[in-house]
PDB file of C-alpha atoms in Angstrom:
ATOM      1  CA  UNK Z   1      64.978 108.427  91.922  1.00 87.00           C
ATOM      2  CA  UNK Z   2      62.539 107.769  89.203  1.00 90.00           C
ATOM      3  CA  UNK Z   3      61.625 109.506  85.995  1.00 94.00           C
ATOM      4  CA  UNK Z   4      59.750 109.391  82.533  1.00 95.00           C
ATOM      5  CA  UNK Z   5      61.232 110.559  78.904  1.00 95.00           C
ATOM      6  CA  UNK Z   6      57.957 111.604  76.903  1.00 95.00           C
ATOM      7  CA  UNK Z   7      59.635 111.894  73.690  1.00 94.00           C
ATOM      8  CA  UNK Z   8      56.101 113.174  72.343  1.00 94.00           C
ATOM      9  CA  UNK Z   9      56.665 116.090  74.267  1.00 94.00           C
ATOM     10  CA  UNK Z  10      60.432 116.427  74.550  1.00 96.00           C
ATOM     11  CA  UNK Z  11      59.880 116.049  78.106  1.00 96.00           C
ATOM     12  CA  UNK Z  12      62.167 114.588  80.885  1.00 97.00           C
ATOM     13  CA  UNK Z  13      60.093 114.649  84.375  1.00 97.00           C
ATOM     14  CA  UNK Z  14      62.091 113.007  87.726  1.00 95.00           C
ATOM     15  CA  UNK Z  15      61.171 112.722  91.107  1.00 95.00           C
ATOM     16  CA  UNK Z  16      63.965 111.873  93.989  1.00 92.00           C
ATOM     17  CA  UNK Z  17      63.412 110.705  97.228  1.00 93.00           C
ATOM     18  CA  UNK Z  18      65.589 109.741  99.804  1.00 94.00           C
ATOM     19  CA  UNK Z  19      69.330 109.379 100.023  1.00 94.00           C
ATOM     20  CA  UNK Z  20      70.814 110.116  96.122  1.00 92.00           C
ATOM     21  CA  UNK Z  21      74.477 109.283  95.791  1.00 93.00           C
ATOM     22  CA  UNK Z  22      77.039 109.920  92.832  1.00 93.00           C
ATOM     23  CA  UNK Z  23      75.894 106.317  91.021  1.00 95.00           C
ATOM     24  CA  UNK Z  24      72.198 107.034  91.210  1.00 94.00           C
ATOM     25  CA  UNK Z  25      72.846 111.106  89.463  1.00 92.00           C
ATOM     26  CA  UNK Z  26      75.460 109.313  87.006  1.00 95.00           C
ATOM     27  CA  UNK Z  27      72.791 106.793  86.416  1.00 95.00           C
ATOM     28  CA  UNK Z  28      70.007 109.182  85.564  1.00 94.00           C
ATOM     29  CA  UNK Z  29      72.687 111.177  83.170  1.00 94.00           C
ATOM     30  CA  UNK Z  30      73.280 107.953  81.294  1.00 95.00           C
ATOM     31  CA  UNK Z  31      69.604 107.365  80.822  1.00 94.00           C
ATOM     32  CA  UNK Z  32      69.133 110.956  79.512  1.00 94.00           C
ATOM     33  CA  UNK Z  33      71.726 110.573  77.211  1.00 95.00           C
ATOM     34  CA  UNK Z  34      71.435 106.725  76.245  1.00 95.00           C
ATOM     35  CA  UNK Z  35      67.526 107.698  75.708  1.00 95.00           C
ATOM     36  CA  UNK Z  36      69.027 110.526  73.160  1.00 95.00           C
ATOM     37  CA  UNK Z  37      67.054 112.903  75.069  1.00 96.00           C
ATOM     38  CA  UNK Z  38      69.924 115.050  76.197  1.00 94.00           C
ATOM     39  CA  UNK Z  39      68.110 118.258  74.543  1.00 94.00           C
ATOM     40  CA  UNK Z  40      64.492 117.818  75.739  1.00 96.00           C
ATOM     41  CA  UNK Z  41      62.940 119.901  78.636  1.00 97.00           C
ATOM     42  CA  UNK Z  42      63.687 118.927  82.145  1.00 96.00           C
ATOM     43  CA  UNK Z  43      61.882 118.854  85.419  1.00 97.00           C
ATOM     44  CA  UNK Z  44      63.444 117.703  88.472  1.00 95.00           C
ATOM     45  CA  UNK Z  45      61.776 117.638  92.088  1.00 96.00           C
ATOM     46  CA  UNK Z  46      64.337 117.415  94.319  1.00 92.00           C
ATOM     47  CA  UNK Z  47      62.280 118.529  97.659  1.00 94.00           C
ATOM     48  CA  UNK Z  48      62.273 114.824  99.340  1.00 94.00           C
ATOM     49  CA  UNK Z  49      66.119 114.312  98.165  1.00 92.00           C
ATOM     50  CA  UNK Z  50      68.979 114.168 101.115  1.00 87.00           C
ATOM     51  CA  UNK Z  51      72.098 113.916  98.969  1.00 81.00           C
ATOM     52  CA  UNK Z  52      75.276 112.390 100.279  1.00 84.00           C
ATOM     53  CA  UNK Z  53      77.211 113.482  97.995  1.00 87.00           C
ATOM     54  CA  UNK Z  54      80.336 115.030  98.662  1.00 86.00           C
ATOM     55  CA  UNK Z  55      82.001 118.041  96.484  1.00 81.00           C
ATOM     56  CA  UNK Z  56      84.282 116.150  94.776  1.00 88.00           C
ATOM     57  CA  UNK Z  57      81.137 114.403  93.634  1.00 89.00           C
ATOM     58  CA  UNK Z  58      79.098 117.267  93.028  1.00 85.00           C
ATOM     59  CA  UNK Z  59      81.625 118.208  91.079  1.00 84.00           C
ATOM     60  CA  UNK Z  60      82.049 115.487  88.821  1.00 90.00           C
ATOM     61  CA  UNK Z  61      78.004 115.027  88.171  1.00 89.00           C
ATOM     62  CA  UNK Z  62      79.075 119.027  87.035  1.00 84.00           C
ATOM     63  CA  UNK Z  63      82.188 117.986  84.806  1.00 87.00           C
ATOM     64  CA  UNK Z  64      79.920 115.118  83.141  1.00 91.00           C
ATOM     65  CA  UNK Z  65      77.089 117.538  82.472  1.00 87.00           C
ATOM     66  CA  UNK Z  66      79.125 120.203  80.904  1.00 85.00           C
ATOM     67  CA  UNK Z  67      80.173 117.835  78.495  1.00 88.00           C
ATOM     68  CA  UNK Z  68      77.162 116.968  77.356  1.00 89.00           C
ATOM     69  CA  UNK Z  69      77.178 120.426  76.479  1.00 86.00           C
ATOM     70  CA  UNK Z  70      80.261 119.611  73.715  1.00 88.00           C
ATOM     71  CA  UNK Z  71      78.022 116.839  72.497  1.00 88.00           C
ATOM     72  CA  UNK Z  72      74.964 119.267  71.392  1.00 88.00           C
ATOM     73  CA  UNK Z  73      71.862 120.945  72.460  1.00 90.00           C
ATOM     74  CA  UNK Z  74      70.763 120.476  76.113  1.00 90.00           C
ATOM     75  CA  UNK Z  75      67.441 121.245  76.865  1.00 92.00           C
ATOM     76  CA  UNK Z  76      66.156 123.555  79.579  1.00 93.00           C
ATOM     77  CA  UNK Z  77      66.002 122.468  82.947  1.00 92.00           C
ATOM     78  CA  UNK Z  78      63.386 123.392  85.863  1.00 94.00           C
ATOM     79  CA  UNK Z  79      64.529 122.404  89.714  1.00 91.00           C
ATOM     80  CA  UNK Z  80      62.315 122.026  91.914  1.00 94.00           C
ATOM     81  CA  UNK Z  81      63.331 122.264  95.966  1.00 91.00           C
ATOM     82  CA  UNK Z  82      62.887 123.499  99.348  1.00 90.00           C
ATOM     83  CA  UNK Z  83      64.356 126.705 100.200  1.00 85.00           C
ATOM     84  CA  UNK Z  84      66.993 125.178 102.330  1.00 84.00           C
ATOM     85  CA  UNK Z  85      67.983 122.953  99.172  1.00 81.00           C
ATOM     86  CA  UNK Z  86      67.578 126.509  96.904  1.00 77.00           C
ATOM     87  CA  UNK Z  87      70.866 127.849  98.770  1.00 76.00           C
ATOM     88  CA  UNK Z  88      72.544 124.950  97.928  1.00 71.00           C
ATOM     89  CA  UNK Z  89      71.589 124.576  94.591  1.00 68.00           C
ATOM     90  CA  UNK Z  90      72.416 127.843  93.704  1.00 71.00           C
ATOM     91  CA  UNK Z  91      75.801 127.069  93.856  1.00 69.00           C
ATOM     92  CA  UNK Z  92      75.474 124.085  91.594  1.00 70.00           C
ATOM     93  CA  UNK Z  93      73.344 126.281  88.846  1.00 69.00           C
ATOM     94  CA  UNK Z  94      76.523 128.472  88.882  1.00 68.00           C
ATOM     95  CA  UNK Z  95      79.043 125.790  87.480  1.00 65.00           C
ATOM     96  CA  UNK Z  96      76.333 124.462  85.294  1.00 67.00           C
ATOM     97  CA  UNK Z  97      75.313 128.036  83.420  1.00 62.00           C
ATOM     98  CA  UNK Z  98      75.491 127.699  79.886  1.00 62.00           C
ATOM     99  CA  UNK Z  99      74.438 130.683  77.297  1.00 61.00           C
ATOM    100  CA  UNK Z 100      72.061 128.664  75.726  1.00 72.00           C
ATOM    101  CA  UNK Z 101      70.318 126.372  77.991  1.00 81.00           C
ATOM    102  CA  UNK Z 102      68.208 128.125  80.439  1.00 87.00           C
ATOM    103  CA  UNK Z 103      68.219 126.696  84.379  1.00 87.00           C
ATOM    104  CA  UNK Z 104      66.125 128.055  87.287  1.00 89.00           C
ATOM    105  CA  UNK Z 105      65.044 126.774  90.559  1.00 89.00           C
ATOM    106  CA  UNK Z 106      61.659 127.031  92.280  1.00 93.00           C
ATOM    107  CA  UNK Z 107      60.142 125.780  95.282  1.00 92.00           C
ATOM    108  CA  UNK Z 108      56.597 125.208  93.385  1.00 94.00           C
ATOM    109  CA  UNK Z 109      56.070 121.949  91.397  1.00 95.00           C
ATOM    110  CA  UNK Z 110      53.471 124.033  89.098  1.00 97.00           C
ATOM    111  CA  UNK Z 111      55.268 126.965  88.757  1.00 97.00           C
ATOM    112  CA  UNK Z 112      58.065 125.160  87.357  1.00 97.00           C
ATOM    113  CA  UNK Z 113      56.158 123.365  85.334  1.00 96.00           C
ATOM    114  CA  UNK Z 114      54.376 126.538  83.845  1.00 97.00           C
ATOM    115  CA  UNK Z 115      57.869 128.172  83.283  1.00 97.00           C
ATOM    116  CA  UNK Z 116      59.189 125.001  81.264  1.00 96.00           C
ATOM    117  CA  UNK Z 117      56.059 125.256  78.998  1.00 94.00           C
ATOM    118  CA  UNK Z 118      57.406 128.409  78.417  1.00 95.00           C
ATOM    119  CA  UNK Z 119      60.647 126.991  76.966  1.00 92.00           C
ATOM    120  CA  UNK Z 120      59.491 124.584  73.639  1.00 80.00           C
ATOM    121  CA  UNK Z 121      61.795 125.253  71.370  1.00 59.00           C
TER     122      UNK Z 121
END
């Protein structure tokens, strides 16, 4: 996985590829939150990721982002994935819903993109 903070923009943008595993997620969290940029925008393209994560895993990534959620504002996030990875992700979306932080998936880059534009606070 790679990504860039633009704090300019309030702007988190990350790309995965390949196999992602519970220390690369945990590592990206830490950078978010170590880079104080908890409560920017994010944009995550998921389509090339095969995660072998399990649930109990999935889970935890969960558990640590909700409580970000105690720490203060979290920014809006924008997933990006195929529509095999959708159904999955759906799931995940569930256990991270939060009133005020708006999440939603889509399986174009620029449409994503276009709806986190949408969300400047």
């Amino acid at each position: 996985m790679y990504w860039t903070i633009a704090s300019k923009e309030r702007l988190f943008t990350g790309v995965g590829e390949g196999e992602v595993t519970l220390a690369d997620a945990m590592a990206l969290l830490e950078a978010l939150a170590g880079a104080k940029a908890l409560s920017y925008r994010k944009l995550f393209d998921g389509r090339a990721v095969r995660s072998t994560m399990t649930g109990e895993e999935l889970l935890a990534v969960c558990a640590k982002i909700r409580a970000y959620h105690q720490e203060g504002p979290v920014g809006a996030l924008a997933l990006v994935g195929t529509a095999e990875q959708t159904v999955k992700f759906a799931r995940l979306l569930g256990a991270l819903a939060a009133d005020d932080r708006p999440i939603k998936l889509f399986n174009s880059l620029r449409r994503a993109r276009a709806w986190l534009d949408l969300q400047r606070k």
